[in-house]
Coordinates of N, CA and C in Angstrom, one line a residue:
Chain A
S1467 N -11.3 -7.8 -21.0 CA -11.2 -7.3 -22.4 C -11.8 -6.0 -22.5
Q1468 N -11.4 -5.2 -23.5 CA -11.9 -3.8 -23.7 C -13.3 -3.9 -24.3
Q1469 N -14.2 -3.2 -23.7 CA -15.5 -3.2 -24.3 C -15.7 -1.9 -25.2
G1470 N -15.4 -0.8 -24.6 CA -15.6 0.5 -25.4 C -14.6 0.6 -26.5
E1471 N -15.0 1.1 -27.6 CA -14.0 1.4 -28.7 C -14.3 2.8 -29.2
E1472 N -13.3 3.6 -29.1 CA -13.4 5.0 -29.5 C -13.1 5.2 -30.9
D1473 N -13.7 6.2 -31.6 CA -13.4 6.5 -33.0 C -13.6 8.0 -33.1
P1474 N -12.7 8.8 -33.7 CA -11.4 8.4 -34.2 C -10.4 8.2 -33.1
Q1475 N -9.2 7.6 -33.4 CA -8.2 7.3 -32.4 C -7.4 8.6 -32.1
A1476 N -7.2 9.4 -33.1 CA -6.4 10.6 -32.9 C -7.0 11.8 -33.6
L1477 N -7.0 13.0 -32.9 CA -7.6 14.2 -33.4 C -6.8 15.4 -33.1
S1478 N -6.5 16.2 -34.1 CA -5.7 17.4 -33.9 C -6.6 18.6 -34.4
I1479 N -6.8 19.5 -33.5 CA -7.7 20.7 -33.8 C -7.0 22.0 -33.4
Q1480 N -7.6 23.1 -33.9 CA -7.1 24.4 -33.5 C -7.9 24.8 -32.2
E1481 N -7.2 25.6 -31.4 CA -7.9 26.1 -30.2 C -9.1 26.9 -30.6
G1482 N -10.2 26.6 -29.9 CA -11.5 27.3 -30.2 C -12.4 26.4 -31.0
E1483 N -11.9 25.4 -31.7 CA -12.8 24.5 -32.4 C -13.4 23.5 -31.5
N1484 N -14.4 22.8 -32.0 CA -15.1 21.7 -31.3 C -14.4 20.4 -31.6
A1485 N -14.4 19.5 -30.6 CA -13.9 18.2 -30.8 C -14.9 17.2 -30.5
T1486 N -15.1 16.2 -31.4 CA -16.1 15.2 -31.2 C -15.4 13.8 -31.2
M1487 N -15.8 13.0 -30.3 CA -15.2 11.6 -30.4 C -16.4 10.6 -30.0
N1488 N -16.3 9.4 -30.5 CA -17.3 8.4 -30.4 C -16.8 7.2 -29.7
C1489 N -17.8 6.5 -29.2 CA -17.5 5.2 -28.4 C -18.6 4.3 -28.7
S1490 N -18.2 3.0 -29.0 CA -19.3 2.0 -29.1 C -19.0 0.9 -28.1
Y1491 N -20.0 0.1 -27.8 CA -19.8 -0.9 -26.8 C -20.7 -2.1 -27.2
K1492 N -20.5 -3.2 -26.6 CA -21.1 -4.5 -27.1 C -22.3 -5.0 -26.2
T1493 N -22.3 -4.8 -24.9 CA -23.3 -5.4 -24.1 C -24.2 -4.3 -23.4
S1494 N -25.3 -4.7 -22.9 CA -26.2 -3.7 -22.2 C -25.4 -3.2 -21.0
I1495 N -25.6 -1.9 -20.7 CA -24.9 -1.2 -19.7 C -25.8 -0.5 -18.7
N1496 N -25.2 -0.3 -17.5 CA -25.9 0.5 -16.5 C -25.6 2.0 -16.6
N1497 N -24.3 2.3 -16.9 CA -23.9 3.6 -17.2 C -22.7 3.7 -18.0
L1498 N -22.4 4.8 -18.6 CA -21.2 5.0 -19.4 C -20.5 6.3 -18.9
Q1499 N -19.2 6.2 -18.8 CA -18.5 7.3 -18.2 C -17.4 7.7 -19.2
W1500 N -17.0 9.0 -19.2 CA -15.9 9.5 -19.9 C -14.8 10.0 -19.0
Y1501 N -13.6 9.6 -19.3 CA -12.4 10.0 -18.5 C -11.4 10.7 -19.4
R1502 N -10.6 11.6 -18.8 CA -9.5 12.2 -19.5 C -8.2 11.8 -18.8
Q1503 N -7.2 11.6 -19.6 CA -5.9 11.2 -19.0 C -4.8 12.1 -19.6
N1504 N -4.1 12.8 -18.8 CA -2.8 13.4 -19.3 C -1.7 13.2 -18.3
S1505 N -0.5 13.5 -18.7 CA 0.6 13.2 -17.8 C 0.6 14.1 -16.6
G1506 N -0.1 15.2 -16.6 CA -0.1 16.1 -15.5 C -1.0 15.7 -14.4
R1507 N -2.2 15.2 -14.7 CA -3.2 14.9 -13.7 C -3.7 13.5 -13.7
G1508 N -3.1 12.6 -14.5 CA -3.6 11.2 -14.4 C -5.0 11.1 -15.0
L1509 N -5.7 10.1 -14.6 CA -7.0 9.7 -15.1 C -8.1 10.4 -14.3
V1510 N -8.9 11.3 -15.0 CA -9.8 12.1 -14.3 C -11.2 11.9 -14.8
H1511 N -12.2 11.7 -14.0 CA -13.6 11.5 -14.4 C -14.1 12.8 -14.9
L1512 N -14.8 12.7 -16.1 CA -15.4 13.9 -16.7 C -16.9 13.9 -16.5
I1513 N -17.6 12.9 -16.9 CA -19.0 12.9 -16.9 C -19.6 11.5 -16.9
L1514 N -20.7 11.3 -16.3 CA -21.4 9.9 -16.3 C -22.8 10.1 -16.9
I1515 N -23.2 9.2 -17.7 CA -24.5 9.2 -18.3 C -25.1 7.8 -18.0
R1516 N -26.3 7.8 -17.5 CA -27.0 6.5 -17.2 C -27.7 6.0 -18.4
S1517 N -28.0 4.7 -18.3 CA -28.6 4.1 -19.5 C -30.0 4.6 -19.9
N1518 N -30.7 5.2 -18.9 CA -32.0 5.8 -19.2 C -31.9 7.3 -19.6
E1519 N -30.7 7.8 -19.8 CA -30.5 9.2 -20.2 C -30.0 9.2 -21.6
R1520 N -30.3 10.3 -22.3 CA -29.9 10.4 -23.8 C -28.9 11.5 -24.0
E1521 N -28.9 12.5 -23.1 CA -27.9 13.6 -23.3 C -27.6 14.2 -21.9
K1522 N -26.4 14.6 -21.8 CA -26.0 15.3 -20.6 C -24.9 16.3 -20.8
H1523 N -25.0 17.4 -20.1 CA -24.1 18.5 -20.3 C -23.3 18.8 -19.0
S1524 N -22.0 19.2 -19.1 CA -21.3 19.6 -18.0 C -20.3 20.6 -18.5
G1525 N -20.5 21.9 -18.2 CA -19.6 22.9 -18.7 C -19.5 22.9 -20.2
R1526 N -18.3 22.7 -20.8 CA -18.1 22.7 -22.2 C -18.3 21.3 -22.8
L1527 N -18.7 20.3 -21.9 CA -18.8 19.0 -22.4 C -20.3 18.6 -22.6
R1528 N -20.5 17.9 -23.7 CA -21.8 17.3 -24.0 C -21.6 15.9 -24.4
V1529 N -22.4 15.0 -23.7 CA -22.3 13.6 -24.0 C -23.7 13.1 -24.4
T1530 N -23.7 12.2 -25.4 CA -25.0 11.6 -25.8 C -24.8 10.1 -25.7
L1531 N -25.9 9.5 -25.5 CA -25.9 8.0 -25.4 C -27.1 7.5 -26.2
D1532 N -26.8 6.5 -27.1 CA -27.8 5.9 -27.9 C -27.7 4.4 -27.6
T1533 N -28.6 3.9 -26.7 CA -28.5 2.5 -26.3 C -29.0 1.5 -27.4
S1534 N -29.8 2.0 -28.3 CA -30.2 1.1 -29.4 C -29.0 0.9 -30.4
K1535 N -28.1 1.8 -30.5 CA -27.0 1.6 -31.3 C -25.7 1.3 -30.5
K1536 N -25.9 1.2 -29.2 CA -24.8 1.0 -28.3 C -23.6 1.9 -28.6
S1537 N -23.9 3.2 -28.6 CA -22.8 4.1 -28.9 C -23.0 5.4 -28.0
S1538 N -21.9 6.1 -27.9 CA -21.9 7.4 -27.2 C -21.0 8.3 -27.9
S1539 N -21.3 9.6 -27.7 CA -20.3 10.6 -28.2 C -20.0 11.7 -27.2
L1540 N -18.8 12.2 -27.2 CA -18.4 13.3 -26.3 C -18.0 14.4 -27.2
L1541 N -18.6 15.6 -26.9 CA -18.3 16.8 -27.6 C -17.7 17.8 -26.7
I1542 N -16.5 18.3 -27.0 CA -15.9 19.4 -26.3 C -16.0 20.6 -27.1
T1543 N -16.7 21.6 -26.6 CA -16.9 22.9 -27.3 C -15.8 23.9 -27.0
A1544 N -15.4 24.7 -27.9 CA -14.5 25.8 -27.7 C -13.2 25.3 -27.0
S1545 N -12.6 24.4 -27.7 CA -11.4 23.7 -27.1 C -10.3 24.6 -26.7
R1546 N -9.6 24.2 -25.7 CA -8.4 24.9 -25.2 C -7.2 24.1 -25.2
A1547 N -6.0 24.7 -25.2 CA -4.8 23.9 -25.2 C -4.8 22.9 -24.0
A1548 N -5.3 23.3 -22.9 CA -5.3 22.4 -21.7 C -6.2 21.2 -21.9
D1549 N -7.0 21.1 -23.0 CA -7.8 20.0 -23.3 C -7.0 18.9 -24.0
T1550 N -5.8 19.2 -24.3 CA -4.9 18.1 -24.9 C -4.8 17.0 -23.9
A1551 N -5.2 15.8 -24.4 CA -5.2 14.6 -23.5 C -5.7 13.4 -24.3
S1552 N -5.7 12.3 -23.6 CA -6.4 11.1 -24.1 C -7.7 11.0 -23.4
Y1553 N -8.7 10.7 -24.2 CA -10.1 10.6 -23.6 C -10.6 9.1 -23.8
F1554 N -11.1 8.6 -22.7 CA -11.5 7.2 -22.7 C -13.0 7.1 -22.3
C1555 N -13.7 6.3 -23.0 CA -15.1 5.9 -22.5 C -14.9 4.6 -21.7
A1556 N -15.8 4.5 -20.7 CA -15.8 3.3 -19.9 C -17.2 3.0 -19.5
T1557 N -17.5 1.7 -19.6 CA -18.9 1.2 -19.4 C -19.0 0.4 -18.1
R1558 N -20.1 0.5 -17.5 CA -20.4 -0.3 -16.3 C -21.6 -1.1 -16.6
I1559 N -21.6 -2.5 -16.5 CA -22.7 -3.3 -16.7 C -23.5 -3.6 -15.4
Y1560 N -24.7 -4.0 -15.5 CA -25.5 -4.3 -14.4 C -24.9 -5.4 -13.5
G1561 N -25.0 -5.2 -12.2 CA -24.5 -6.3 -11.3 C -23.0 -6.4 -11.2
N1562 N -22.3 -5.4 -11.7 CA -20.9 -5.4 -11.7 C -20.3 -4.0 -11.6
N1563 N -19.4 -3.8 -10.7 CA -18.9 -2.5 -10.4 C -17.7 -2.1 -11.2
R1564 N -17.1 -3.1 -12.0 CA -15.9 -2.8 -12.7 C -16.2 -1.9 -13.9
L1565 N -15.2 -1.1 -14.4 CA -15.4 -0.4 -15.6 C -14.6 -1.0 -16.7
A1566 N -15.2 -1.1 -17.9 CA -14.5 -1.6 -19.1 C -14.2 -0.4 -20.0
F1567 N -12.9 -0.1 -20.1 CA -12.4 1.0 -20.9 C -12.2 0.7 -22.3
G1568 N -12.4 1.8 -23.2 CA -12.0 1.7 -24.6 C -10.5 2.0 -24.7
K1569 N -10.0 2.0 -25.9 CA -8.6 2.2 -26.2 C -8.2 3.7 -26.1
G1570 N -9.1 4.6 -26.2 CA -8.9 6.0 -26.0 C -8.7 6.8 -27.3
N1571 N -9.0 8.1 -27.2 CA -8.8 9.0 -28.3 C -7.7 10.0 -27.8
Q1572 N -6.7 10.2 -28.7 CA -5.7 11.2 -28.4 C -6.1 12.5 -29.0
V1573 N -6.3 13.5 -28.3 CA -6.8 14.8 -28.8 C -5.6 15.8 -28.5
V1574 N -5.2 16.5 -29.6 CA -4.2 17.6 -29.5 C -4.9 18.9 -29.9
V1575 N -4.9 19.8 -29.0 CA -5.4 21.2 -29.3 C -4.2 22.1 -29.5
I1576 N -4.2 22.7 -30.7 CA -3.1 23.5 -31.1 C -3.4 25.0 -30.8
P1577 N -2.5 25.6 -30.0 CA -2.8 27.0 -29.6 C -2.8 28.0 -30.8
Chain B
G707 N -8.7 18.3 -0.7 CA -8.4 17.2 0.1 C -7.5 16.2 -0.6
A708 N -7.0 15.2 0.2 CA -6.1 14.2 -0.4 C -6.9 13.3 -1.3
G709 N -6.2 13.0 -2.5 CA -6.8 12.0 -3.4 C -6.2 10.7 -3.2
V710 N -6.3 9.8 -4.2 CA -5.8 8.5 -4.1 C -4.3 8.6 -4.3
S711 N -3.5 7.9 -3.4 CA -2.1 7.9 -3.6 C -1.6 6.5 -3.8
Q712 N -0.5 6.4 -4.6 CA 0.1 5.1 -4.9 C 1.6 5.2 -4.7
S713 N 2.2 4.1 -4.3 CA 3.6 4.1 -4.2 C 4.1 2.7 -4.5
P714 N 5.4 2.6 -5.0 CA 6.1 3.7 -5.6 C 5.5 4.2 -6.9
R715 N 6.0 5.4 -7.3 CA 5.5 5.9 -8.6 C 6.2 5.1 -9.8
Y716 N 7.4 4.7 -9.6 CA 8.1 4.0 -10.6 C 8.8 2.8 -9.9
K717 N 8.8 1.6 -10.6 CA 9.5 0.5 -10.1 C 10.1 -0.3 -11.2
V718 N 11.4 -0.5 -11.1 CA 12.1 -1.4 -12.0 C 12.5 -2.7 -11.4
A719 N 12.1 -3.8 -12.0 CA 12.4 -5.1 -11.4 C 13.1 -5.9 -12.4
K720 N 13.9 -6.8 -11.9 CA 14.5 -7.8 -12.8 C 13.5 -9.0 -12.9
R721 N 13.5 -9.6 -14.1 CA 12.6 -10.7 -14.3 C 12.8 -11.7 -13.2
G722 N 11.7 -12.2 -12.6 CA 11.8 -13.2 -11.6 C 11.6 -12.6 -10.2
Q723 N 11.8 -11.3 -10.0 CA 11.6 -10.7 -8.7 C 10.2 -10.5 -8.4
D724 N 9.9 -10.4 -7.1 CA 8.6 -10.1 -6.6 C 8.5 -8.6 -6.3
V725 N 7.3 -8.0 -6.6 CA 7.1 -6.6 -6.4 C 5.8 -6.4 -5.6
A726 N 5.7 -5.3 -4.8 CA 4.5 -5.0 -4.1 C 4.2 -3.5 -4.3
L727 N 3.0 -3.3 -4.8 CA 2.5 -1.9 -5.1 C 1.4 -1.6 -4.1
R728 N 1.5 -0.3 -3.6 CA 0.6 0.1 -2.6 C -0.3 1.2 -3.1
C729 N -1.6 1.1 -2.5 CA -2.6 2.1 -2.9 C -3.2 2.6 -1.6
D730 N -3.3 3.9 -1.4 CA -4.0 4.5 -0.3 C -5.2 5.2 -0.9
P731 N -6.4 4.7 -0.7 CA -7.6 5.3 -1.3 C -8.0 6.5 -0.5
I732 N -9.0 7.2 -1.1 CA -9.6 8.3 -0.4 C -10.3 7.8 0.9
S733 N -10.1 8.5 2.0 CA -10.6 8.1 3.3 C -12.1 7.9 3.2
G734 N -12.6 6.8 3.7 CA -14.1 6.6 3.7 C -14.6 5.9 2.4
H735 N -13.8 5.8 1.4 CA -14.2 5.1 0.2 C -14.4 3.6 0.4
V736 N -15.5 3.1 0.1 CA -15.8 1.7 0.3 C -15.2 0.8 -0.8
S737 N -15.3 1.3 -2.0 CA -14.8 0.4 -3.1 C -13.4 0.8 -3.5
L738 N -12.6 -0.2 -3.9 CA -11.3 0.0 -4.4 C -11.0 -1.0 -5.6
F739 N -10.4 -0.4 -6.6 CA -10.2 -1.2 -7.8 C -8.7 -1.1 -8.2
W740 N -8.3 -2.2 -8.8 CA -6.9 -2.2 -9.5 C -7.1 -2.4 -11.0
Y741 N -6.4 -1.6 -11.8 CA -6.4 -1.7 -13.2 C -5.0 -1.8 -13.7
Q742 N -4.8 -2.4 -14.9 CA -3.5 -2.5 -15.5 C -3.6 -1.7 -16.9
Q743 N -2.7 -0.8 -17.1 CA -2.7 -0.1 -18.4 C -1.4 -0.3 -19.2
A744 N -1.5 -0.9 -20.3 CA -0.4 -1.1 -21.2 C -0.2 0.2 -22.0
L745 N 1.0 0.4 -22.5 CA 1.3 1.6 -23.3 C 0.3 1.7 -24.5
G746 N -0.3 2.9 -24.6 CA -1.2 3.1 -25.7 C -2.6 2.5 -25.6
Q747 N -2.9 1.9 -24.5 CA -4.2 1.2 -24.3 C -5.0 1.8 -23.2
G748 N -6.2 1.4 -23.1 CA -7.0 1.9 -22.0 C -6.8 0.9 -20.8
P749 N -7.1 1.4 -19.6 CA -7.0 0.5 -18.4 C -7.8 -0.7 -18.5
E750 N -7.2 -1.8 -18.0 CA -8.0 -3.1 -17.9 C -8.1 -3.5 -16.5
F751 N -9.3 -3.9 -16.2 CA -9.7 -4.3 -14.8 C -8.9 -5.5 -14.3
L752 N -8.4 -5.4 -13.1 CA -7.8 -6.5 -12.5 C -8.6 -7.1 -11.3
T753 N -9.0 -6.3 -10.3 CA -9.7 -6.8 -9.2 C -10.4 -5.7 -8.4
Y754 N -11.4 -6.1 -7.6 CA -12.3 -5.1 -6.9 C -12.5 -5.5 -5.5
F755 N -12.4 -4.6 -4.6 CA -12.7 -4.8 -3.2 C -13.9 -3.9 -2.7
Q756 N -14.7 -4.5 -1.9 CA -15.7 -3.7 -1.2 C -15.3 -3.8 0.3
N757 N -14.9 -2.7 0.9 CA -14.2 -2.8 2.2 C -13.1 -3.8 2.1
E758 N -13.0 -4.8 3.0 CA -11.9 -5.7 3.0 C -12.2 -7.0 2.1
A759 N -13.4 -7.1 1.6 CA -13.8 -8.3 0.9 C -13.4 -8.1 -0.6
Q760 N -12.7 -9.1 -1.1 CA -12.3 -9.1 -2.5 C -13.5 -9.7 -3.3
L761 N -14.3 -8.9 -3.9 CA -15.5 -9.4 -4.5 C -15.3 -9.9 -6.0
D762 N -14.3 -9.4 -6.6 CA -14.1 -9.8 -8.0 C -12.6 -9.8 -8.3
K763 N -12.0 -10.9 -8.6 CA -10.6 -11.0 -9.0 C -10.5 -11.6 -10.4
S764 N -11.5 -11.6 -11.1 CA -11.5 -12.2 -12.4 C -10.6 -11.6 -13.4
G765 N -10.1 -10.4 -13.2 CA -9.2 -9.8 -14.2 C -7.7 -10.0 -13.9
L766 N -7.4 -10.7 -12.8 CA -6.0 -11.0 -12.5 C -5.5 -11.9 -13.6
P767 N -4.4 -11.6 -14.3 CA -4.0 -12.4 -15.4 C -3.4 -13.8 -15.1
S768 N -2.9 -13.9 -13.9 CA -2.3 -15.3 -13.6 C -2.3 -15.4 -12.0
D769 N -2.0 -16.6 -11.6 CA -1.9 -16.7 -10.1 C -0.6 -16.1 -9.5
R770 N 0.2 -15.4 -10.4 CA 1.3 -14.7 -9.8 C 0.8 -13.3 -9.3
F771 N -0.4 -13.0 -9.6 CA -0.9 -11.7 -9.1 C -1.8 -11.9 -7.9
F772 N -1.6 -11.1 -6.9 CA -2.4 -11.3 -5.7 C -2.6 -9.9 -5.1
A773 N -3.8 -9.6 -4.6 CA -4.2 -8.3 -4.0 C -4.8 -8.5 -2.7
E774 N -4.6 -7.6 -1.8 CA -5.3 -7.7 -0.5 C -5.6 -6.3 0.0
R775 N -6.6 -6.2 0.9 CA -7.0 -5.0 1.5 C -7.5 -5.4 3.0
P776 N -6.6 -5.8 3.8 CA -6.9 -6.4 5.1 C -7.8 -5.6 6.0
E777 N -7.7 -4.3 6.0 CA -8.4 -3.5 7.0 C -9.4 -2.6 6.3
G778 N -9.6 -2.9 5.0 CA -10.6 -2.1 4.3 C -10.2 -0.7 3.9
S779 N -8.9 -0.4 4.0 CA -8.4 0.9 3.5 C -7.3 0.7 2.6
V780 N -6.1 0.7 3.0 CA -4.9 0.5 2.2 C -5.0 -0.9 1.5
S781 N -4.5 -0.9 0.2 CA -4.5 -2.1 -0.5 C -3.1 -2.3 -1.1
T782 N -2.7 -3.6 -1.3 CA -1.4 -3.9 -1.9 C -1.7 -4.9 -3.0
L783 N -1.1 -4.6 -4.1 CA -1.1 -5.6 -5.3 C 0.3 -6.2 -5.4
K784 N 0.4 -7.5 -5.3 CA 1.7 -8.2 -5.3 C 1.8 -9.0 -6.6
I785 N 2.9 -8.9 -7.2 CA 3.2 -9.7 -8.4 C 4.4 -10.5 -8.1
Q786 N 4.3 -11.8 -8.2 CA 5.4 -12.7 -7.9 C 6.1 -13.1 -9.2
R787 N 7.4 -13.4 -9.1 CA 8.1 -13.9 -10.3 C 7.8 -13.0 -11.5
T788 N 8.1 -11.7 -11.4 CA 7.7 -10.8 -12.5 C 8.2 -11.3 -13.9
Q789 N 7.4 -11.0 -14.9 CA 7.8 -11.3 -16.3 C 7.8 -10.0 -17.1
Q790 N 8.4 -10.0 -18.2 CA 8.5 -8.8 -19.0 C 7.1 -8.3 -19.4
E791 N 6.2 -9.2 -19.7 CA 4.8 -8.8 -20.1 C 4.0 -8.2 -18.9
D792 N 4.6 -8.2 -17.7 CA 3.9 -7.5 -16.6 C 4.2 -6.0 -16.6
S793 N 5.1 -5.6 -17.5 CA 5.5 -4.1 -17.6 C 4.3 -3.4 -18.0
A794 N 3.9 -2.4 -17.2 CA 2.7 -1.6 -17.5 C 2.5 -0.6 -16.3
V795 N 1.5 0.3 -16.5 CA 1.2 1.2 -15.4 C 0.0 0.5 -14.6
Y796 N 0.2 0.4 -13.3 CA -0.9 -0.2 -12.5 C -1.6 1.0 -11.7
L797 N -2.9 1.1 -12.0 CA -3.7 2.1 -11.5 C -4.6 1.6 -10.4
C798 N -4.7 2.4 -9.4 CA -5.7 2.1 -8.3 C -6.8 3.2 -8.3
A799 N -8.0 2.8 -8.1 CA -9.1 3.7 -8.0 C -10.0 3.4 -6.8
S800 N -10.6 4.4 -6.3 CA -11.6 4.2 -5.2 C -12.9 5.0 -5.5
S801 N -13.9 4.5 -4.9 CA -15.2 5.2 -5.1 C -15.9 5.1 -3.7
L802 N -16.8 6.1 -3.5 CA -17.5 6.3 -2.2 C -18.4 5.2 -1.9
A803 N -19.1 4.7 -2.9 CA -20.1 3.7 -2.6 C -20.0 2.5 -3.5
E804 N -20.7 1.5 -3.3 CA -20.6 0.3 -4.1 C -21.6 0.3 -5.3
T805 N -22.0 1.5 -5.8 CA -23.0 1.6 -6.7 C -22.5 1.9 -8.2
G806 N -21.3 1.8 -8.4 CA -20.8 1.8 -9.7 C -20.7 3.2 -10.3
G807 N -20.5 4.3 -9.5 CA -20.4 5.6 -10.0 C -19.0 6.0 -10.3
E808 N -18.8 7.3 -10.2 CA -17.5 7.9 -10.5 C -16.4 7.2 -9.7
Q809 N -15.3 6.9 -10.4 CA -14.1 6.4 -9.7 C -13.0 7.4 -9.7
F810 N -12.3 7.5 -8.6 CA -11.2 8.4 -8.4 C -9.9 7.7 -8.5
F811 N -9.0 8.1 -9.5 CA -7.8 7.3 -9.8 C -6.6 7.9 -9.1
G812 N -5.7 7.1 -8.8 CA -4.4 7.5 -8.3 C -3.5 7.7 -9.5
P813 N -2.2 8.2 -9.3 CA -1.3 8.5 -10.4 C -0.7 7.3 -11.1
G814 N -0.9 6.2 -10.4 CA -0.3 4.9 -11.0 C 1.1 4.6 -10.6
T815 N 1.4 3.4 -10.7 CA 2.8 2.9 -10.5 C 3.3 2.3 -11.9
R816 N 4.3 2.9 -12.4 CA 4.9 2.4 -13.7 C 5.9 1.3 -13.4
L817 N 5.5 0.1 -13.7 CA 6.4 -1.1 -13.5 C 7.1 -1.4 -14.8
T818 N 8.4 -1.5 -14.7 CA 9.3 -2.0 -15.8 C 10.0 -3.2 -15.4
V819 N 9.8 -4.3 -16.1 CA 10.5 -5.6 -15.8 C 11.5 -5.8 -16.9
L820 N 12.8 -5.9 -16.4 CA 13.9 -6.0 -17.4 C 14.2 -7.5 -17.6

């Protein structure tokens, strides 16, 4: 069953704007990962944040994790048309290597 | 370098046929995962291998689904007596270690059961 739940489901923004999407989960986790999926490159790992971390940056990506609220956010700054894709959060629980994916956010960046 | 490859990329089967989907993980990757992704949904876990050992098959939806990785590299997901509800994209992923880090996904096999 899906653990992560992203909100909002669909987002349309102008190129250069920032895009923020959220994810909530239900059980205690070891780490949370964000993936991007588009037709050209399939499902690609973006960033991983461990349960003892609160914030992480990678290029134009910023992810936060609030384990008390069981939620995470992904911020994409200065968006580009190439950022158009579906974004999924995925959680890994202790003692288990599987990933539980959310339903995904569809992001459209308009040039 | 070469990523995860899957074949075939597309498969159309008549209801009741058996299908076999192949995954070639990144060389040296210990862990291999199969996921099923329905249209408009996120991937759902099917099964996990560490080398040749199938450590978790709790996500397989029925006994019609069977996966193997006999030599700890290439894996095959077999679906017997396919049903329409089996139509989905089947994704294979591999990771270097068994520590639950980043997974590298293949392009998937889109299965359509008529």
